[in-house]
Amino acid sequence: MSDLVMHITGARPNFPKAAPVIAALSDRGVAQKLVHTGQHYDDNMSAVFFRELGLPQPDVNLGVGSGSHASQTAAIMTALETVVLEDRPALVMVYGDVNSTLAAALVASKLGIGIAHVEAGLRSFDWTMPEEINRVVTDRLADRLYATSADAVAHLGNEGVSADKIRLVGNPMIDTLLAHRDRFDGSRVRDQLGLSGRYAVATLHRPANVDDPAALTPLVAALSAVADEVDVVLPLHPRGAARLEQSGLLAHPNVHAIDPVGYTEFLGLVAESALVVTDSGGIQEETTVLGVPCLTLRPNTERPVTITDGTNQLVTPASLPATAAKALAEGRPTTWPIPPLWDGHAGERIARDVVSLLD
Ligand code: UD1
Ligand code: UDP
């Protein structure tokens, strides 16, 4: 039996989750292979993270690119099956809740290969989100489930996952944040935009917000109202960029749309900001650790720990302007709770456990 651990990554949020796990396994001398599915492929959605996070170059890039859910998931499955059959890894590690995660879990499980899921057990209970489907199915197939928070462990228990498969390890994305914090620097972007005072950062890419013009219209009005109060830096995710460009929002003099930026620049911008408005999953967690008020434009979150133990609040387009004005008036918190085990050592905990699985 091989001792190879194969990591499957593909989309932007996968990279900061995988980096500390790969580094910690490397410290333990574990044989590893890194597969990139090619789900994200623009330099600023993918390669920049490899340059900045010390990730090894992928051993294989499946180059699947974009497509509908079915065609993208199927393309990843078909291409990955060949790679997995060739290498017969002892364990396939999957991250988060993107299509690459689900596709890899399906391939490995049908080939009888063990699956470890990093960031298991998060639940929004919102089945209109493609990520909820990806999470639930991946967790059902996984042999080892690494959870970032106690609520995730509880969800898995409620779904009948046996406790001996679950490990509460903390948050590897926060390992990456803490490891690179000294290099965060948003000054290039701020200088380019001529921003010397207080500003907010906004990101939007959830299909429920950006794909449907009826949903986007009130959202654009709400963001314009925020921009009446404060400069807003808006790194545009490729999903929805065209619709946001057509929406008129970018004509607001205080809205500064930019292309997606690399990790250290993005978190440099966030770390120095007065406020974040987002529908991202990971950014809810990063603002929690940085102590930046985060207003999440969604009806629910799979990361409620960022509300109870962090700086996050859910908002609607109707409530955003007043909530943002209040957050700006109150300023950033001087003390705030951070979820247990979000301490920079999740990757090591995962690696220790993976080694025990390989024994
Ligand atoms: C995906 C994930 C989502 C995650 C997000 C992180 C799924 C189902 N969704 O959403 O959970 O929050 O990544 O960013 O896996 N595109 C480019 N360049 C790229 C990649 C994509 O232009 O490098 C464009 C393409 O037009 C593509 C669209 O963005 O059709 C959407 O990309 P896709 O990976 O399908 O979904 P995301 O919205 O990025
Ligand atoms: N991010 C980045 N540059 C950007 C926007 C986001 O480096 O312009 C980082 C962000 O800090 C986080 C990751 O990308 O670490 C998550 O991205 P995203 O919001 O795309 O995905 P989600 O977490 O919603 O799945």
Coordinates of C-alpha atoms and ligand atoms in Angstrom, one line a residue:
M1 CA 0.0 0.0 0.0
S2 CA 1.3 3.4 -1.0
D3 CA 2.0 6.1 1.7
L4 CA 1.3 8.9 -0.7
V5 CA -1.0 11.7 0.3
M6 CA -2.7 13.5 -2.6
H7 CA -4.1 17.0 -2.2
I8 CA -6.8 18.2 -4.5
T9 CA -7.1 22.0 -4.9
G10 CA -8.5 24.1 -7.7
A11 CA -10.3 27.3 -6.6
R12 CA -9.0 30.4 -4.8
P13 CA -10.2 29.5 -1.3
N14 CA -8.5 26.1 -1.4
F15 CA -5.0 27.5 -1.5
P16 CA -4.8 29.2 1.9
K17 CA -6.4 26.1 3.5
A18 CA -4.1 23.6 1.9
A19 CA -0.8 25.5 2.3
P20 CA -0.3 24.9 6.1
V21 CA -1.3 21.2 5.8
I22 CA 1.1 20.6 3.0
A23 CA 3.9 22.4 4.9
A24 CA 3.3 20.4 8.1
L25 CA 3.2 17.1 6.3
S26 CA 6.4 18.0 4.5
D27 CA 8.0 18.7 7.9
R28 CA 7.1 15.1 8.8
G29 CA 8.6 13.7 5.6
V30 CA 5.3 12.5 4.2
A31 CA 5.2 11.8 0.4
Q32 CA 2.8 14.1 -1.2
K33 CA 1.4 15.1 -4.6
L34 CA -0.5 18.3 -5.2
V35 CA -3.2 18.3 -7.9
H36 CA -4.7 21.5 -9.3
T37 CA -7.9 20.9 -11.1
G38 CA -7.7 24.2 -13.0
Q39 CA -11.2 25.3 -11.8
H40 CA -9.6 28.7 -11.3
Y41 CA -6.9 29.7 -13.8
D42 CA -6.4 33.5 -14.0
D43 CA -3.0 34.5 -12.5
N44 CA -4.7 36.6 -9.8
M45 CA -7.2 33.7 -8.9
S46 CA -4.6 31.0 -8.7
A47 CA -0.8 31.3 -9.5
V48 CA -0.4 34.4 -7.2
F49 CA -1.3 32.2 -4.2
F50 CA 1.4 29.7 -5.1
R51 CA 4.0 32.5 -5.4
E52 CA 2.9 34.1 -2.1
L53 CA 2.0 31.2 0.2
G54 CA 5.1 29.0 -0.3
L55 CA 2.9 26.3 -1.9
P56 CA 4.9 23.8 -4.1
Q57 CA 4.0 24.0 -7.8
P58 CA 1.2 21.5 -8.6
D59 CA 2.5 18.1 -9.7
V60 CA -0.5 17.9 -12.0
N61 CA -2.8 20.5 -13.4
L62 CA -6.0 19.0 -14.9
G63 CA -6.8 22.3 -16.7
V64 CA -10.5 21.8 -16.6
G65 CA -11.4 25.5 -16.6
S66 CA -14.9 26.9 -16.3
G67 CA -18.3 25.3 -17.1
S68 CA -21.7 24.5 -15.8
H69 CA -21.7 22.6 -12.5
A70 CA -22.3 19.2 -14.1
S71 CA -19.7 19.7 -16.9
Q72 CA -17.0 21.1 -14.6
T73 CA -17.6 18.5 -11.9
A74 CA -17.6 15.7 -14.5
A75 CA -14.5 17.0 -16.3
I76 CA -12.6 17.1 -12.9
M77 CA -13.8 13.5 -12.1
T78 CA -12.8 12.1 -15.5
A79 CA -9.3 13.7 -15.5
L80 CA -8.7 13.0 -11.8
E81 CA -9.6 9.4 -12.0
T82 CA -6.7 8.7 -14.3
V83 CA -4.2 10.4 -12.0
V84 CA -5.6 8.7 -8.9
L85 CA -5.5 5.3 -10.6
E86 CA -1.9 5.8 -11.6
D87 CA -0.7 6.9 -8.2
R88 CA -3.0 4.9 -5.9
P89 CA -2.5 7.3 -3.0
A90 CA -3.2 6.1 0.6
L91 CA -5.2 9.2 1.2
V92 CA -6.9 12.0 -0.8
M93 CA -7.2 15.3 1.0
V94 CA -9.9 17.7 -0.1
Y95 CA -10.5 21.3 1.1
G96 CA -13.6 23.4 1.7
D97 CA -16.8 23.2 -0.5
V98 CA -16.0 24.0 -4.1
N99 CA -16.8 21.8 -7.1
S100 CA -13.2 20.5 -7.1
T101 CA -13.8 19.2 -3.5
L102 CA -16.9 17.3 -4.4
A103 CA -15.5 15.9 -7.6
A104 CA -12.4 14.6 -5.9
A105 CA -14.4 13.0 -3.0
L106 CA -16.6 11.2 -5.6
V107 CA -13.6 9.9 -7.5
A108 CA -11.7 8.7 -4.4
S109 CA -14.6 7.0 -2.8
K110 CA -15.5 5.0 -5.9
L111 CA -11.9 3.8 -6.1
G112 CA -11.9 2.8 -2.4
I113 CA -9.3 5.4 -1.4
G114 CA -9.5 7.1 2.0
I115 CA -10.7 10.7 2.0
A116 CA -9.8 13.4 4.5
H117 CA -12.0 16.6 4.4
V118 CA -10.5 19.8 5.7
E119 CA -13.2 22.2 6.9
A120 CA -15.8 19.5 7.4
G121 CA -19.2 20.0 9.0
L122 CA -19.9 23.6 8.1
R123 CA -23.6 24.0 7.3
S124 CA -25.7 26.9 6.1
F125 CA -28.8 24.6 5.8
D126 CA -29.4 26.5 2.5
W127 CA -29.7 24.0 -0.2
T128 CA -29.9 26.7 -2.9
M129 CA -26.1 27.2 -2.4
P130 CA -24.0 24.9 -4.5
E131 CA -21.5 24.8 -1.7
E132 CA -24.0 23.3 0.7
I133 CA -24.5 20.3 -1.6
N134 CA -20.7 20.0 -2.1
R135 CA -20.1 20.1 1.7
V136 CA -22.8 17.6 2.7
V137 CA -21.9 15.0 0.0
T138 CA -18.2 15.4 0.7
D139 CA -18.7 14.8 4.4
R140 CA -20.9 11.8 3.8
L141 CA -18.1 10.2 1.7
A142 CA -15.1 11.3 3.9
D143 CA -13.3 8.9 6.2
R144 CA -11.6 11.6 8.3
L145 CA -13.4 14.9 9.0
Y146 CA -11.3 17.9 10.2
A147 CA -13.5 20.5 11.7
T148 CA -12.7 24.2 12.4
S149 CA -15.3 24.8 15.1
A150 CA -17.5 23.0 17.6
D151 CA -20.7 23.7 15.8
A152 CA -19.3 21.8 12.8
V153 CA -18.6 18.8 15.0
A154 CA -22.1 19.0 16.3
H155 CA -23.6 19.1 12.8
L156 CA -21.6 16.0 11.8
G157 CA -22.8 14.2 14.9
N158 CA -26.4 15.1 14.1
E159 CA -26.0 13.7 10.7
G160 CA -24.8 10.4 12.1
V161 CA -21.1 10.7 11.4
S162 CA -19.3 8.5 14.0
A163 CA -17.3 10.6 16.5
D164 CA -14.2 8.5 15.8
K165 CA -14.0 10.0 12.3
I166 CA -14.1 13.6 13.5
R167 CA -11.2 15.8 14.7
L168 CA -11.7 19.4 15.9
V169 CA -8.4 20.9 14.7
G170 CA -8.9 24.6 14.3
N171 CA -8.7 26.6 11.2
P172 CA -5.8 26.1 8.7
M173 CA -6.9 29.3 6.8
I174 CA -6.1 31.2 9.9
D175 CA -2.7 29.4 10.1
T176 CA -1.9 31.0 6.7
L177 CA -3.2 34.4 7.9
L178 CA -1.0 34.4 11.0
A179 CA 2.0 33.1 9.1
H180 CA 1.9 35.8 6.5
R181 CA 0.6 38.7 8.6
D182 CA 3.9 40.5 8.7
R183 CA 3.8 40.7 4.9
F184 CA 0.3 42.1 4.5
D185 CA 0.5 45.3 2.6
G186 CA -2.3 47.2 0.8
S187 CA -0.3 50.4 0.3
R188 CA 0.3 49.9 -3.5
V189 CA -3.4 49.7 -4.1
R190 CA -4.3 52.5 -1.7
D191 CA -1.6 54.8 -3.3
Q192 CA -2.9 54.0 -6.7
L193 CA -6.4 54.8 -5.7
G194 CA -5.3 58.0 -3.9
L195 CA -6.8 56.7 -0.6
S196 CA -5.3 58.3 2.5
G197 CA -8.2 58.1 4.9
R198 CA -10.8 55.6 6.1
Y199 CA -12.1 53.1 3.6
A200 CA -14.2 49.9 3.4
V201 CA -13.4 46.8 1.4
A202 CA -16.3 45.0 -0.4
T203 CA -16.3 41.6 -2.3
L204 CA -19.3 40.0 -4.0
H205 CA -19.4 36.7 -5.9
R206 CA -22.3 34.5 -4.5
P207 CA -24.5 33.4 -7.4
A208 CA -27.6 34.4 -5.3
N209 CA -26.3 38.0 -5.2
V210 CA -24.6 38.6 -8.5
D211 CA -26.2 36.2 -11.1
D212 CA -29.8 37.5 -10.8
P213 CA -30.3 41.1 -11.8
A214 CA -33.4 41.3 -9.5
A215 CA -31.1 40.5 -6.5
L216 CA -28.3 42.7 -7.7
T217 CA -30.4 45.9 -8.0
P218 CA -31.1 46.5 -4.3
L219 CA -27.6 45.3 -3.4
V220 CA -26.1 48.0 -5.7
A221 CA -28.4 50.6 -4.1
A222 CA -27.2 49.6 -0.6
L223 CA -23.5 49.6 -1.6
S224 CA -24.0 53.0 -3.2
A225 CA -25.4 54.3 0.1
V226 CA -22.4 52.9 2.0
A227 CA -20.1 54.6 -0.6
D228 CA -21.9 57.9 0.2
E229 CA -20.3 57.6 3.7
V230 CA -16.9 56.1 3.0
D231 CA -14.6 55.1 0.1
V232 CA -15.2 51.5 -1.0
V233 CA -12.5 49.3 -2.5
L234 CA -14.1 46.6 -4.6
P235 CA -11.9 43.8 -5.9
L236 CA -14.1 42.3 -8.6
H237 CA -14.4 38.5 -8.6
P238 CA -14.8 37.3 -12.3
R239 CA -18.3 36.0 -11.4
G240 CA -20.5 39.0 -11.5
A241 CA -17.8 41.5 -12.6
A242 CA -19.7 42.2 -15.9
R243 CA -23.0 42.6 -14.2
L244 CA -21.5 44.9 -11.5
E245 CA -19.8 46.9 -14.3
Q246 CA -23.2 47.4 -16.0
S247 CA -25.0 48.2 -12.8
G248 CA -23.9 51.8 -12.6
L249 CA -22.3 51.1 -9.1
L250 CA -18.8 51.7 -10.4
A251 CA -19.7 55.2 -11.6
H252 CA -20.1 56.3 -7.9
P253 CA -17.0 58.5 -7.2
N254 CA -16.2 56.6 -3.9
V255 CA -16.4 53.1 -5.4
H256 CA -13.0 51.9 -6.5
A257 CA -13.3 48.7 -8.5
I258 CA -10.1 46.8 -9.0
D259 CA -9.1 43.4 -10.4
P260 CA -8.7 40.6 -7.8
V261 CA -5.4 41.1 -5.9
G262 CA -3.0 38.6 -4.4
Y263 CA -3.3 37.3 -0.8
T264 CA -0.9 39.6 0.9
E265 CA -2.3 42.7 -0.8
F266 CA -5.9 41.7 -0.2
L267 CA -5.4 41.1 3.4
G268 CA -3.3 44.2 3.7
L269 CA -6.3 46.2 2.4
V270 CA -8.6 44.3 4.8
A271 CA -6.4 44.6 7.8
E272 CA -6.2 48.4 7.5
S273 CA -9.9 48.9 6.6
A274 CA -12.7 50.4 8.7
L275 CA -15.2 47.9 7.5
V276 CA -15.7 44.9 5.2
V277 CA -18.9 44.1 3.3
T278 CA -18.8 40.7 1.7
D279 CA -20.6 37.5 0.7
S280 CA -17.4 35.4 0.9
G281 CA -17.0 32.5 3.3
G282 CA -13.3 32.8 4.1
I283 CA -13.4 36.6 4.5
Q284 CA -15.9 36.2 7.4
E285 CA -13.2 34.2 9.1
E286 CA -10.2 36.5 8.2
T287 CA -12.0 39.6 9.5
T288 CA -12.9 37.8 12.7
V289 CA -9.2 37.3 13.5
L290 CA -8.1 40.7 12.2
G291 CA -10.9 42.5 14.3
V292 CA -12.4 44.2 11.3
P293 CA -16.2 44.6 11.4
C294 CA -17.6 42.3 8.7
L295 CA -21.1 42.8 7.3
T296 CA -22.1 39.7 5.4
L297 CA -24.7 40.2 2.6
R298 CA -26.4 36.8 3.0
P299 CA -29.5 35.5 4.7
N300 CA -27.4 32.8 6.5
T301 CA -23.9 31.7 7.2
E302 CA -22.2 28.3 7.5
R303 CA -19.7 30.1 9.8
P304 CA -21.9 31.3 12.7
V305 CA -18.9 31.1 15.0
T306 CA -17.7 34.3 13.3
I307 CA -20.9 36.0 14.7
T308 CA -20.8 34.5 18.2
D309 CA -16.9 34.6 18.6
G310 CA -16.0 37.2 16.0
T311 CA -16.8 40.5 14.2
N312 CA -19.4 39.3 11.7
Q313 CA -23.0 40.3 11.3
L314 CA -25.5 39.2 8.6
V315 CA -27.1 42.0 6.7
T316 CA -29.7 42.4 4.0
P317 CA -29.5 45.1 1.3
A318 CA -32.2 47.0 3.3
S319 CA -30.3 46.9 6.6
L320 CA -26.8 47.4 5.1
P321 CA -26.6 51.2 5.0
A322 CA -27.7 51.8 8.6
T323 CA -25.6 48.9 9.9
A324 CA -22.5 50.1 8.1
A325 CA -23.1 53.7 9.4
K326 CA -23.3 52.3 12.9
A327 CA -20.2 50.2 12.5
L328 CA -18.2 53.2 11.1
A329 CA -19.4 55.4 13.9
E330 CA -18.4 52.8 16.6
G331 CA -15.0 52.1 15.0
R332 CA -13.1 48.9 15.2
P333 CA -13.3 46.9 18.4
T334 CA -10.3 47.0 20.8
T335 CA -11.0 43.5 22.1
W336 CA -13.1 40.8 20.6
P337 CA -13.3 37.0 21.0
I338 CA -11.6 34.6 18.5
P339 CA -12.9 31.0 18.1
P340 CA -11.0 28.4 20.0
L341 CA -8.0 26.7 18.2
W342 CA -7.8 29.5 15.6
D343 CA -4.2 29.8 16.8
G344 CA -2.0 29.1 13.8
H345 CA -1.4 25.4 14.6
A346 CA -4.3 23.7 12.7
G347 CA -2.0 22.4 9.9
E348 CA 0.2 20.7 12.5
R349 CA -2.7 19.1 14.2
I350 CA -4.0 17.8 10.9
A351 CA -0.6 16.5 9.9
R352 CA -0.1 14.7 13.2
D353 CA -3.4 12.9 12.7
V354 CA -2.8 12.1 9.0
V355 CA 0.5 10.5 9.9
S356 CA -1.4 8.3 12.4
L357 CA -3.7 7.3 9.6
L358 CA -0.8 6.3 7.4
D359 CA 0.8 4.1 10.1
Ligands
UD1_1 C1 -16.2 29.1 -6.9 C2 -16.8 28.2 -5.9 C3 -17.3 29.1 -4.7 C4 -16.2 29.9 -4.1 C5 -15.5 30.7 -5.2 C6 -14.3 31.3 -4.7 C7 -18.1 26.3 -6.7 C8 -19.4 25.7 -7.0 N1 -18.0 27.6 -6.4 O1 -17.1 30.0 -7.4 O2 -17.8 28.2 -3.7 O3 -16.7 30.7 -3.2 O4 -15.1 29.8 -6.3 O5 -13.7 32.3 -5.4 O6 -17.1 25.6 -6.8 N2 -13.6 32.7 -14.0 C9 -12.6 33.4 -14.6 N3 -11.3 33.2 -14.2 C10 -11.0 32.2 -13.3 C11 -12.0 31.4 -12.7 C12 -13.3 31.7 -13.1 O7 -12.9 34.3 -15.4 O8 -9.8 32.0 -13.0 C13 -15.0 33.0 -14.3 C14 -15.6 32.1 -15.4 O9 -16.4 32.9 -16.2 C15 -16.5 31.2 -14.6 C16 -16.9 32.0 -13.4 O10 -15.8 32.9 -13.1 O11 -17.5 30.7 -15.3 C17 -17.2 31.2 -12.2 O12 -16.1 30.4 -11.8 P1 -16.4 29.0 -11.0 O13 -15.2 28.4 -10.5 O14 -17.4 28.2 -11.8 O15 -17.3 29.5 -9.8 P2 -17.0 30.7 -8.8 O16 -18.1 31.7 -8.8 O17 -15.6 31.2 -9.0
UDP2 N1 -8.8 36.9 -1.6 C1 -7.7 37.5 -2.3 N2 -7.8 38.5 -3.2 C2 -9.1 39.0 -3.5 C3 -10.2 38.5 -2.8 C4 -10.1 37.4 -1.9 O1 -6.6 37.0 -2.0 O2 -9.1 39.9 -4.4 C5 -8.7 35.8 -0.7 C6 -9.4 36.0 0.6 O3 -8.6 36.6 1.6 C7 -9.6 34.5 1.1 C8 -9.8 33.8 -0.2 O4 -9.3 34.7 -1.3 O5 -8.5 34.0 1.7 C9 -11.3 33.4 -0.3 O6 -11.8 33.8 -1.4 P1 -13.3 33.8 -1.9 O7 -14.0 34.9 -1.2 O8 -13.1 33.9 -3.4 O9 -13.9 32.4 -1.6 P2 -14.9 31.8 -0.4 O10 -14.2 31.9 0.8 O11 -16.2 32.6 -0.5 O12 -15.2 30.4 -0.9

